[in-house]
Short mmCIF file of C-alpha atoms and ligand atoms in Angstrom, two decimals:
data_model
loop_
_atom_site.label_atom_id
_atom_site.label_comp_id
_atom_site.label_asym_id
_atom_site.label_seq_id
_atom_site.Cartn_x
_atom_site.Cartn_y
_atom_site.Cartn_z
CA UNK A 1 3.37 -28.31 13.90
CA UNK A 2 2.25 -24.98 13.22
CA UNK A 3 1.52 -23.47 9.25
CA UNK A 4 3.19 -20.03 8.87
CA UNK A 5 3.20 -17.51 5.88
CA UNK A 6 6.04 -15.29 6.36
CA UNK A 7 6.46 -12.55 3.28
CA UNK A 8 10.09 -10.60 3.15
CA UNK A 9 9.86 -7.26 1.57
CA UNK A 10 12.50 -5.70 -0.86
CA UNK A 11 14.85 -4.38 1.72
CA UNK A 12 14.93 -8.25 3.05
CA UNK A 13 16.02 -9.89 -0.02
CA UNK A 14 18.95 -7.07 -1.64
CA UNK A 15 21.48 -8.66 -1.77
CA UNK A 16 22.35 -12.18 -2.23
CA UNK A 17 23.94 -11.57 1.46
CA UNK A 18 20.74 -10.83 2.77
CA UNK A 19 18.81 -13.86 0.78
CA UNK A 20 21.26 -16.28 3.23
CA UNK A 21 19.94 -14.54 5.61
CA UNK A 22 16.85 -15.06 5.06
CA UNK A 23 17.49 -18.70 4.36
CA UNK A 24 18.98 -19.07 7.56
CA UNK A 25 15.65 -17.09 9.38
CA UNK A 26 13.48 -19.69 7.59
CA UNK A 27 15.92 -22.77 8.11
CA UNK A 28 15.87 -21.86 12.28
CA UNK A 29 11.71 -22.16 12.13
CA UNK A 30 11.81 -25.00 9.93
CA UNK A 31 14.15 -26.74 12.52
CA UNK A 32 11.79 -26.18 15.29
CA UNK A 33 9.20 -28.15 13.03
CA UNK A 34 7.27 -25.79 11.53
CA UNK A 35 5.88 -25.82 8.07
CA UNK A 36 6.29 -22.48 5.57
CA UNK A 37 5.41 -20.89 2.64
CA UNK A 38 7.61 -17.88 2.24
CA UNK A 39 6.42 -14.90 -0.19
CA UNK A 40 8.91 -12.87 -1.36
CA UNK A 41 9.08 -9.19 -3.18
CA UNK A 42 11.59 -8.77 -5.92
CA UNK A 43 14.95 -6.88 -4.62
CA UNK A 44 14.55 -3.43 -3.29
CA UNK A 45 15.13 -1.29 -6.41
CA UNK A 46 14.42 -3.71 -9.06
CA UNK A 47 10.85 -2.36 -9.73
CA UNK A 48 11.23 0.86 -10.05
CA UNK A 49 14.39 0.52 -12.22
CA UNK A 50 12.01 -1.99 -14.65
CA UNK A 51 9.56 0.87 -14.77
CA UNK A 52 12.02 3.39 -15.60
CA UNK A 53 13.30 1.20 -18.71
CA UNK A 54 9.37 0.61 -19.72
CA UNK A 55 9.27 4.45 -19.53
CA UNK A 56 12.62 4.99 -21.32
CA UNK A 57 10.39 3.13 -24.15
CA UNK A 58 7.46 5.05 -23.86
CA UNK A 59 5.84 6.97 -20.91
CA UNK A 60 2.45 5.03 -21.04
CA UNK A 61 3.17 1.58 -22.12
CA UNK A 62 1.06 -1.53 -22.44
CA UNK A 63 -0.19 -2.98 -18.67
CA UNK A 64 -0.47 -6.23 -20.36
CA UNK A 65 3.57 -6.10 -20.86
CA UNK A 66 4.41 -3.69 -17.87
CA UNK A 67 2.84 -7.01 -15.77
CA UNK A 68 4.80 -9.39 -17.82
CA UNK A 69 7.93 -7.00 -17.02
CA UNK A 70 7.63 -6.31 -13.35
CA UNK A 71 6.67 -10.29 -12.63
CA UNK A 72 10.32 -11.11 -13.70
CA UNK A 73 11.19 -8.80 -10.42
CA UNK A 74 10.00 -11.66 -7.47
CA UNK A 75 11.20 -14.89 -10.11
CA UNK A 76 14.34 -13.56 -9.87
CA UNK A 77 14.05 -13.59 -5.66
CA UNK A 78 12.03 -16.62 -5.35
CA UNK A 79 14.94 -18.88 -7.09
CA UNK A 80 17.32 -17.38 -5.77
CA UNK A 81 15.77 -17.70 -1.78
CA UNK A 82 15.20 -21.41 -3.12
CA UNK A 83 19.12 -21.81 -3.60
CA UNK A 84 20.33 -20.22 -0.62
CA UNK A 85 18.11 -22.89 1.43
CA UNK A 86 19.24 -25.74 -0.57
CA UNK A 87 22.85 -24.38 0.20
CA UNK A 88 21.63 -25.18 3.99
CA UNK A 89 20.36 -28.74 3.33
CA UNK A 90 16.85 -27.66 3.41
CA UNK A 91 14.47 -29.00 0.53
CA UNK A 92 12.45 -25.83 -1.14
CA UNK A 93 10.87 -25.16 -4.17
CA UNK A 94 9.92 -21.98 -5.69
CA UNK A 95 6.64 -21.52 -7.29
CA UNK A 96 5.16 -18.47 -9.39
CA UNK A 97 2.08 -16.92 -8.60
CA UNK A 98 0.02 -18.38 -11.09
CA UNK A 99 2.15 -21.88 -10.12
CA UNK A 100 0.83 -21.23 -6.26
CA UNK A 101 -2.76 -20.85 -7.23
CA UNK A 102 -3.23 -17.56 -7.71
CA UNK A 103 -6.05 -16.31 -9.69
CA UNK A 104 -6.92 -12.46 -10.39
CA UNK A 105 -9.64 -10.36 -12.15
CA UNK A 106 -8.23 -8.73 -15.56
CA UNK A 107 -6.95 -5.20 -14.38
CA UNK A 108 -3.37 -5.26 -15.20
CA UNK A 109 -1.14 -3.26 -13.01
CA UNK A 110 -3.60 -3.54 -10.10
CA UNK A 111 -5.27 -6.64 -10.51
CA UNK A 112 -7.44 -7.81 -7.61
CA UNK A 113 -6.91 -12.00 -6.00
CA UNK A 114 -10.19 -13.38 -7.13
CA UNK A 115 -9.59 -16.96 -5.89
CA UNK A 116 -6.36 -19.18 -4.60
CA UNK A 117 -6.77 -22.78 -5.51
CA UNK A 118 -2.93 -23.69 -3.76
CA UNK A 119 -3.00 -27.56 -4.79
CA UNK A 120 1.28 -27.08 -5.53
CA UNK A 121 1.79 -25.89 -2.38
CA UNK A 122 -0.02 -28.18 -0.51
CA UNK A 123 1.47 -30.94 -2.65
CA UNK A 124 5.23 -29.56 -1.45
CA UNK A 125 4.19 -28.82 2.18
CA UNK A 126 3.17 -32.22 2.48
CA UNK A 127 6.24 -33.52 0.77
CA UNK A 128 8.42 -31.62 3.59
CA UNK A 129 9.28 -28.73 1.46
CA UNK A 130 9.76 -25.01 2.27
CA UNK A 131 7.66 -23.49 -0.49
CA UNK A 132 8.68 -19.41 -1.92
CA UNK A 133 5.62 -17.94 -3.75
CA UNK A 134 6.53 -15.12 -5.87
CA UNK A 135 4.60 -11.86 -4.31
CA UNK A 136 2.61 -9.29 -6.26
CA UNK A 137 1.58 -11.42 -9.35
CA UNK A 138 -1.09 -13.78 -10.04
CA UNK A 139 -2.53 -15.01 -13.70
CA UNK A 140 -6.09 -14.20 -14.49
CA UNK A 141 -8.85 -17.47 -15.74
CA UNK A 142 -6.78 -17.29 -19.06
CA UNK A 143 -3.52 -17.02 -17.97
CA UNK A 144 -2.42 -13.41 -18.31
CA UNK A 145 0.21 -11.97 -15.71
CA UNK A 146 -1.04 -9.44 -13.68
CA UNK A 147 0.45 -7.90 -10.55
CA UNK A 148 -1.68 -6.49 -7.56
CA UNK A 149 -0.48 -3.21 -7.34
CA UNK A 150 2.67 -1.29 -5.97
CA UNK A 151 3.59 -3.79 -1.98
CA UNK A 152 1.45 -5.97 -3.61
CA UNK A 153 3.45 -8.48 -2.13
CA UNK A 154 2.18 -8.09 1.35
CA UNK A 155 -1.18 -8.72 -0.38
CA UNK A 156 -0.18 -12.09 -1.57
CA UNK A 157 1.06 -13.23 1.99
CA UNK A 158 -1.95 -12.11 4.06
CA UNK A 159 -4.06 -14.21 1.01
CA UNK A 160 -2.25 -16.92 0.89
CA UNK A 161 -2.38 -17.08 5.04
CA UNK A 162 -6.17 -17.23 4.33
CA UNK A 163 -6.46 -19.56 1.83
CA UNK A 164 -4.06 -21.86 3.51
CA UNK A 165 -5.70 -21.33 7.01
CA UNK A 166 -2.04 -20.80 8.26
CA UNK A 167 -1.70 -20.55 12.20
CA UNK A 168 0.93 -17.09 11.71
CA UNK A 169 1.34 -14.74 9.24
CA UNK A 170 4.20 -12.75 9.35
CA UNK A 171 5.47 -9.54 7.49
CA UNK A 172 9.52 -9.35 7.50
CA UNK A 173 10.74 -5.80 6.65
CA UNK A 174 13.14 -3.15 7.19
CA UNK A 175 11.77 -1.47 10.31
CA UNK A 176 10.64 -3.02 13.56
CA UNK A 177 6.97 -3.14 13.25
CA UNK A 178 3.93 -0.43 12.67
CA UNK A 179 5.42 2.86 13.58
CA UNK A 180 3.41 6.09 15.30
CA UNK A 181 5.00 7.25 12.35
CA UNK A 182 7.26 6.57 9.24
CA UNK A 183 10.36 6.41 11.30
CA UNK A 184 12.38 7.95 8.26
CA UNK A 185 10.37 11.44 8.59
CA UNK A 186 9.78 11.69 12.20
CA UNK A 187 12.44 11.33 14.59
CA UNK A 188 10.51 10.82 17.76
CA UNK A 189 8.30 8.11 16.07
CA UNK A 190 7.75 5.23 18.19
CA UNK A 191 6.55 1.45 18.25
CA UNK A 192 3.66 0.27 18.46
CA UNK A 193 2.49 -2.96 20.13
CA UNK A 194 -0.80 -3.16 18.26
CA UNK A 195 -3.13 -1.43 15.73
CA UNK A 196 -6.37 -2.06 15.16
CA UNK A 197 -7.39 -2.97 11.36
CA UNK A 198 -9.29 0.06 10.88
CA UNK A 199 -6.28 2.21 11.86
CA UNK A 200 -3.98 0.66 9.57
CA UNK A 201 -6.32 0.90 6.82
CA UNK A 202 -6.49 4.40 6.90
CA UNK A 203 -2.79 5.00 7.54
CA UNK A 204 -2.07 2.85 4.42
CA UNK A 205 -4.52 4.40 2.40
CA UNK A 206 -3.21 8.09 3.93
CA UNK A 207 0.30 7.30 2.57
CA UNK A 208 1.94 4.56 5.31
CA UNK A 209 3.58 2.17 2.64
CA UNK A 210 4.97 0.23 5.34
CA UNK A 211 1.61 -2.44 4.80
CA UNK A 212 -0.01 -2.19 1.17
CA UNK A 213 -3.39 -0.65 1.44
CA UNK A 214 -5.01 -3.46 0.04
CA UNK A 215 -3.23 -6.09 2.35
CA UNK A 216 -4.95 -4.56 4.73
CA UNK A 217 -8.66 -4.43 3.51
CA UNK A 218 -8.30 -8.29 3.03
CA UNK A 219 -6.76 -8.93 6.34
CA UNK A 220 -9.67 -7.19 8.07
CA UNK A 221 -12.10 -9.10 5.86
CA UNK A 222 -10.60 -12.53 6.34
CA UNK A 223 -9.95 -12.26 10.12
CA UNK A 224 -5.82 -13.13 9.30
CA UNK A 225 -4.06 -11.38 12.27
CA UNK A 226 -0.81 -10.90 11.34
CA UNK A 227 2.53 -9.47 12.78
CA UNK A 228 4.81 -6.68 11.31
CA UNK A 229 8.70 -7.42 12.03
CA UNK A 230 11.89 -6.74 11.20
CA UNK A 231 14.16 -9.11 9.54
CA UNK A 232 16.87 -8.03 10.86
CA UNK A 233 16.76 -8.56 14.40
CA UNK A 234 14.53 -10.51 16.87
CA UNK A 235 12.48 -7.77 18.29
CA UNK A 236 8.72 -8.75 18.75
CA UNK A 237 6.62 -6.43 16.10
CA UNK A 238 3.51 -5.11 16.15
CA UNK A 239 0.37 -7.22 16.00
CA UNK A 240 -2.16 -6.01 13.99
CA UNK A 241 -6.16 -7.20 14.19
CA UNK A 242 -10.00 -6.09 15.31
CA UNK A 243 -10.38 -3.25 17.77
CA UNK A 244 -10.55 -3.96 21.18
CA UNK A 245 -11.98 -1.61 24.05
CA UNK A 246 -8.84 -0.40 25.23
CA UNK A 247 -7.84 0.99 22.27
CA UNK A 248 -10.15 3.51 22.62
CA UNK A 249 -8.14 5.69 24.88
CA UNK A 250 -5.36 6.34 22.41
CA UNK A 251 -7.03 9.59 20.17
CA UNK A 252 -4.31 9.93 17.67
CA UNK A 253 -2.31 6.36 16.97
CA UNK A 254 -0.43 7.62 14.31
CA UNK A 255 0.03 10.06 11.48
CA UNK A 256 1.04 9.63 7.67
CA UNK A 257 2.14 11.22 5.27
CA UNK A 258 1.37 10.86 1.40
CA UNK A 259 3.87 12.91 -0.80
CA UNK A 260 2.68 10.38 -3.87
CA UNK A 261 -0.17 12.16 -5.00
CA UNK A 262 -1.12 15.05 -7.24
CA UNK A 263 -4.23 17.48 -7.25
CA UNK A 264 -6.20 18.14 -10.70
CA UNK A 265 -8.39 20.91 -10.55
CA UNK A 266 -10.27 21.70 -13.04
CA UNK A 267 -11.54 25.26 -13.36
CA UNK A 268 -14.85 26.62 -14.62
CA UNK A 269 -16.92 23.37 -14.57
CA UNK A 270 -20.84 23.57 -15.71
CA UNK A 271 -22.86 23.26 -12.37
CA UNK A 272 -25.07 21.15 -13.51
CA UNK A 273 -26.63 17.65 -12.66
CA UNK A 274 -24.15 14.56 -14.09
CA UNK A 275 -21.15 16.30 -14.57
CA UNK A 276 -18.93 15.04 -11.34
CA UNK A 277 -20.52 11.60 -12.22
CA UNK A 278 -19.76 11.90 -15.42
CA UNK A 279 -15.92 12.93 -14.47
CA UNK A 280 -15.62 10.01 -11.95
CA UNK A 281 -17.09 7.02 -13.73
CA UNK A 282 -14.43 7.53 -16.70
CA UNK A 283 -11.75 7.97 -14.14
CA UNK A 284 -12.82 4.74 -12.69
CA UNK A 285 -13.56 3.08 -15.63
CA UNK A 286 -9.62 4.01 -16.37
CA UNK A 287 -9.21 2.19 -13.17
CA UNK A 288 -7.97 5.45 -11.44
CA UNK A 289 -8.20 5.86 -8.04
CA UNK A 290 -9.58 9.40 -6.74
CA UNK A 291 -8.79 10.22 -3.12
CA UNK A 292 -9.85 13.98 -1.72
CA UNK A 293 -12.87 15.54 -3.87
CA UNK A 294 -13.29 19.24 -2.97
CA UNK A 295 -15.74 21.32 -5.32
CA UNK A 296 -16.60 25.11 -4.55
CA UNK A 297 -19.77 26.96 -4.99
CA UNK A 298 -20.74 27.71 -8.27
CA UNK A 299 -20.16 31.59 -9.53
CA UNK A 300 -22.22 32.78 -12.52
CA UNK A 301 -26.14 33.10 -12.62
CA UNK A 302 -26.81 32.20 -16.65
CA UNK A 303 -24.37 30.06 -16.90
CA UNK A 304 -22.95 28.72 -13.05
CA UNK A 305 -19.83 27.02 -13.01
CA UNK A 306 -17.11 26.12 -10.32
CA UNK A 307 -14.19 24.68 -9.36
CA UNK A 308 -13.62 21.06 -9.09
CA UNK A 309 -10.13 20.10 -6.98
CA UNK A 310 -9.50 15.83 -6.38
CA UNK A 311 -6.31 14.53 -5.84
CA UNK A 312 -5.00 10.95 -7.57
CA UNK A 313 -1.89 8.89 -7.27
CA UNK A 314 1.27 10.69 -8.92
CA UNK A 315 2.08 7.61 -11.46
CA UNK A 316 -1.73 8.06 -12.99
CA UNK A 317 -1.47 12.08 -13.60
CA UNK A 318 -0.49 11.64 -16.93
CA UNK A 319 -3.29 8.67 -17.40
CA UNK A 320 -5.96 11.00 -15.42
CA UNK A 321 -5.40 14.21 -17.44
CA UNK A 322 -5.47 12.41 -20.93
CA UNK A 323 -9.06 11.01 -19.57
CA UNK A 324 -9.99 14.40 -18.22
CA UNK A 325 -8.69 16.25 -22.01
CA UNK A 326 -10.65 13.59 -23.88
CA UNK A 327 -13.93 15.05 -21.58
CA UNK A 328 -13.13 18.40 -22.46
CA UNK A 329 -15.43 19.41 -25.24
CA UNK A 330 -18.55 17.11 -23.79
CA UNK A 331 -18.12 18.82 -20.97
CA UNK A 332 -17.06 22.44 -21.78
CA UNK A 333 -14.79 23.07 -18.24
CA UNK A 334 -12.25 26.17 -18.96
CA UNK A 335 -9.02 25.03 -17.75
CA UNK A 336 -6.79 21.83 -16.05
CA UNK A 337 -4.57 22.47 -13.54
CA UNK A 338 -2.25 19.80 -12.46
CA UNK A 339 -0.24 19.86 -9.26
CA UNK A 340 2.48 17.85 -8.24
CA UNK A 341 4.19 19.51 -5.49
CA UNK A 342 1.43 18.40 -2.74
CA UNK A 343 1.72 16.34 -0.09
CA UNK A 344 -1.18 14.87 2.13
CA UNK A 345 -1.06 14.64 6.22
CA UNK A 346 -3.26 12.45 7.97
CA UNK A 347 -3.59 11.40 11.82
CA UNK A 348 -5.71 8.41 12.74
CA UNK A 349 -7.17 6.73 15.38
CA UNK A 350 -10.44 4.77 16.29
CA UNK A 351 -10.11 7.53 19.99
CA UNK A 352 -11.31 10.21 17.60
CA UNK A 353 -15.01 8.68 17.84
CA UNK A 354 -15.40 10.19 21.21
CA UNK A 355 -12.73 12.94 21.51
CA UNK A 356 -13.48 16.32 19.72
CA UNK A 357 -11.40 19.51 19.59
CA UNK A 358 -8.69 17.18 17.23
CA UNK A 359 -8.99 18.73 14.02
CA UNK A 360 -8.89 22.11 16.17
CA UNK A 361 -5.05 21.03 17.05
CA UNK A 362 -4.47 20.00 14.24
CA UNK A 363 -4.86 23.19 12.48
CA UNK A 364 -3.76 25.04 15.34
CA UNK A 365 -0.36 22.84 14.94
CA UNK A 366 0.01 23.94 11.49
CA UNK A 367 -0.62 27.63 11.84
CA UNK A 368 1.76 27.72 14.17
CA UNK A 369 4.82 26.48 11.98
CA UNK A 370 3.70 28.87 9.63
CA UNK A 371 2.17 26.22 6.72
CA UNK A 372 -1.07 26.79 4.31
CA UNK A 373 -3.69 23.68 4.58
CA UNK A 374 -5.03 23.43 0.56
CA UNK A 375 -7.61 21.24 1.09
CA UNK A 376 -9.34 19.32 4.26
CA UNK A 377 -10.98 15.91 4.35
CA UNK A 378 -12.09 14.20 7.56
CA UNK A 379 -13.48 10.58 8.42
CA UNK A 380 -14.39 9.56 12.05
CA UNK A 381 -11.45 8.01 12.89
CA UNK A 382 -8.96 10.15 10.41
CA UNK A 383 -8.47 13.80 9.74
CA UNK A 384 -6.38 14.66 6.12
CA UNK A 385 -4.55 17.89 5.11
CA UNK A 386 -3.22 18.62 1.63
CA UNK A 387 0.09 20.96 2.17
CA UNK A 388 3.00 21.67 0.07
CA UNK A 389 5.27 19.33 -0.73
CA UNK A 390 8.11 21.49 0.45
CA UNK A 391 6.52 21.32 3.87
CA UNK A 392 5.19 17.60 4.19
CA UNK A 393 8.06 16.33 6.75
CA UNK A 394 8.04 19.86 8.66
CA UNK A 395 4.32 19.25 9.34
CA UNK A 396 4.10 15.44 9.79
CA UNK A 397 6.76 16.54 12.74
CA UNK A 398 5.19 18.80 14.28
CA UNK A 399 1.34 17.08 14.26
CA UNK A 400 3.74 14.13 15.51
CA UNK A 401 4.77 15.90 18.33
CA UNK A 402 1.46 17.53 19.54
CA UNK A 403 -0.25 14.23 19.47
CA UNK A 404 1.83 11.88 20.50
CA UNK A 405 4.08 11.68 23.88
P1 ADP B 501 9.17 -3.87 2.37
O1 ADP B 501 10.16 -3.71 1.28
O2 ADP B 501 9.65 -4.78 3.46
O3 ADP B 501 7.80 -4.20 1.89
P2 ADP B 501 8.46 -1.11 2.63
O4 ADP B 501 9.56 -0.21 2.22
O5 ADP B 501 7.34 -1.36 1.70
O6 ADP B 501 9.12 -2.49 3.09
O7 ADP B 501 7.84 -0.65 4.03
C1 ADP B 501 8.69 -0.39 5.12
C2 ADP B 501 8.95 1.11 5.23
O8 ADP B 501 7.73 1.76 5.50
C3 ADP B 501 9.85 1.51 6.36
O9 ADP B 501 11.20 1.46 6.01
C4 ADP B 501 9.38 2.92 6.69
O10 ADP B 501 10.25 3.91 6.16
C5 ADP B 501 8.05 3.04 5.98
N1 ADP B 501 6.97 3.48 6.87
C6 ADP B 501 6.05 4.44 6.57
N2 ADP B 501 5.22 4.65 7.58
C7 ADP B 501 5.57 3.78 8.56
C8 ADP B 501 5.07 3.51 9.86
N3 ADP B 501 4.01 4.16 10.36
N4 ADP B 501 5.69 2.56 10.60
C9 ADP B 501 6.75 1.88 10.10
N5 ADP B 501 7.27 2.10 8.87
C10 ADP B 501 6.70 3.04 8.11
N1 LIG B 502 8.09 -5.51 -5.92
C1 LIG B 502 6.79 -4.90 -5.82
C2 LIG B 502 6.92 -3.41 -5.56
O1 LIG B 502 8.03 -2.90 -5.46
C3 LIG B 502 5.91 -5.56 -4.78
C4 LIG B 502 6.41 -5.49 -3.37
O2 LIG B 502 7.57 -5.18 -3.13
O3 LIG B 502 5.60 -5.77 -2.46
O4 LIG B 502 5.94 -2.74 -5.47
MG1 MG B 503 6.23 -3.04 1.06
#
């Protein structure tokens, strides 16, 4: 009797059609005598459209009440995925995130699983019950809501698969697995079998929403192997877990494309010792995470300054730039410049370690189609271009294509 965590993303659960459907995926399993804890996201939709009401209020409101708004997203799914099994005959129960044990650290918005005590969902697993857990929420030692950032949901089904030492963990969502690329953008973008953690984590973190980012780090760190499907067939997916040898030969596995972020760039900065640190601790103290960092050499003899360029995620520009304002006179920079109409490129894979001449193609690739490269980042398995917006997809094509046969 195996233990399996399967999580069904937004796309999964849209429709009360698609909820039966899901009922009926997790009844067949069940029947073969499995046990399962199903996580699901709120419907595809719903949290953006809660955000855009919280903004319709006021464009930076409370975390503490944007969590308590956005939870209300996955309750809605998790009853209603309970119902359409019971509708089959099948005993579930649905359980919150602070009901299955979840326990976070005090950042709203993008609050990080400190520890899963799941006594309710052992309790229910071992009373023959199907248990739905509520993805991307948790409550923190004193009961708060908090949710775990945007996909957060595929966070709380790798964690879960952990802490429950399940024997499968499966993602359910819209595509057939882990894509060379995001099949939506590039045509010619094909499946993969497997990725190695390493590559997913920096195609997730270079803009890949099809895994959260963070899903990912704790995957890797916990050992959970898990499998990327589509709930809408019965294709195999793509497996994803350590590097092996053979994986080696592939340089470029895949390429991504970020068109969420924005660049700041702030013009005329004192060259001087503490300044960047000064800049990035009250970003991160704002819990803001900075991506690309690109800072020119300094012009001016009496009085060097320079320009500082970083990019951050679109929904904390506004958050960023009130920081950055409230640093202005301490600091005595000239301008801000804020930028929305970027978009980042990346291509990634652990071959890169022993292949050079990449970023060479790379930039090659881009000259050719005629497009300007704004800033350049590379890590040794991932090589990052910012480019305008307007010419994200045109250039995520083409690297595609010069990369991958
Ligand atoms: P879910 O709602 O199931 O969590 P998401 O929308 O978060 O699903 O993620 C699935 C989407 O990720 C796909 O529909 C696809 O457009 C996008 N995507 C981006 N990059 C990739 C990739 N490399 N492979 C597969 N899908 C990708
Ligand atoms: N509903 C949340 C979101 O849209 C979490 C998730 O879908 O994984 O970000
Ligand atoms: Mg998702």
């Amino acid at each position: 009797m195996a233990l399996i965590v399967q999580k069904y993303g937004g796309t999964s659960v849209a429709n009360t059609e698609r909820i039966k459907n899901v009922a009926a995926r997790v009844a067949r399993y069940r029947e073969r005598g499995d046990r399962l804890v199903v996580v699901v996201s709120a419907m595809s939709g719903v949290t953006d459209n809660l955000i855009r009401l919280a903004k319709e209020i006021m464009p930076l409101p409370s975390e503490r009440e944007l969590d308590v708004l956005l939870a209300t997203g996955e309750q809605t799914t998790i009853a209603l995925t309970a119902m359409a099994l019971h509708a089959l005959g099948v005993p579930a129960v649905s359980l919150t995130g602070a009901q299955a044990g979840i326990v976070t650290d005090r950042v709203h918005t993008k609050a990080k699983i400190m520890n899963i005590t799941p006594r309710q969902v052992h309790a229910l697993l071992d009373s023959g019950h199907v248990v739905i857990v509520a993805g991307f929420q948790g409550q923190t030692q004193e009961g708060q809501i908090t949710t775990l950032g945007r996909g957060g949901s595929d966070l709380t089904a790798i964690a879960l698969a952990a802490a429950l030492k399940a024997d499968l963990c499966q993602i359910f969502t819209d595509v057939d697995g882990i894509y060379t690329a995001d099949p939506r953008v590039v045509p010619t973008a094909r499946k993969l079998d497997e990725v190695a953690y390493d590559e997913l984590l920096e195609l997730a973190g270079a803009g890949a929403k099809v895994m959260q980012l963070r899903s990912v780090e704790f995957a890797k760190k916990f050992g959970v192997v898990f499998e990327v499907r589509s709930s809408m067939n019965d294709n195999p997916g793509t497996i994803v877990k350590e590097e092996t040898k053979s994986m080696e030969g592939v340089v470029v596995r895949g390429v991504s494309l970020d068109k969420n972020q924005a660049k700041i760039t702030l013009i005329g900065v004192p060259d001087r010792p503490g300044v960047s640190a000064r800049i990035f601790q009250a970003l991160a103290d704002a819990a803001i995470n900075v991506d690309m960092i690109v800072q020119n050499v300094s012009h001016g003899t009496a009085h060097p300054a320079t320009d500082l360029s970083f990019t951050v995620d679109k929904p904390d520009l506004l958050k960023a730039r009130k920081v950055i304002e409230g640093l202005k006179a301490e600091l005595g920079f000239s301008q801000l410049l804020a930028d929305e109409t970027i978009a980042k490129l990346s291509i990634v894979g652990v071959g890169m370690r022993s292949h050079s001449g990449v970023a060479a193609k790379m930039f090659t690739t881009l000259a050719r189609e005629g497009i300007n490269i704004e800033m350049i980042s590379t890590s040794e398995i991932k090589i990052t271009v910012v480019v305008n917006s307007a010419r994200g997809e045109q250039a995520a094509r083409a690297v595609h294509d010069a990369f991958i046969t």
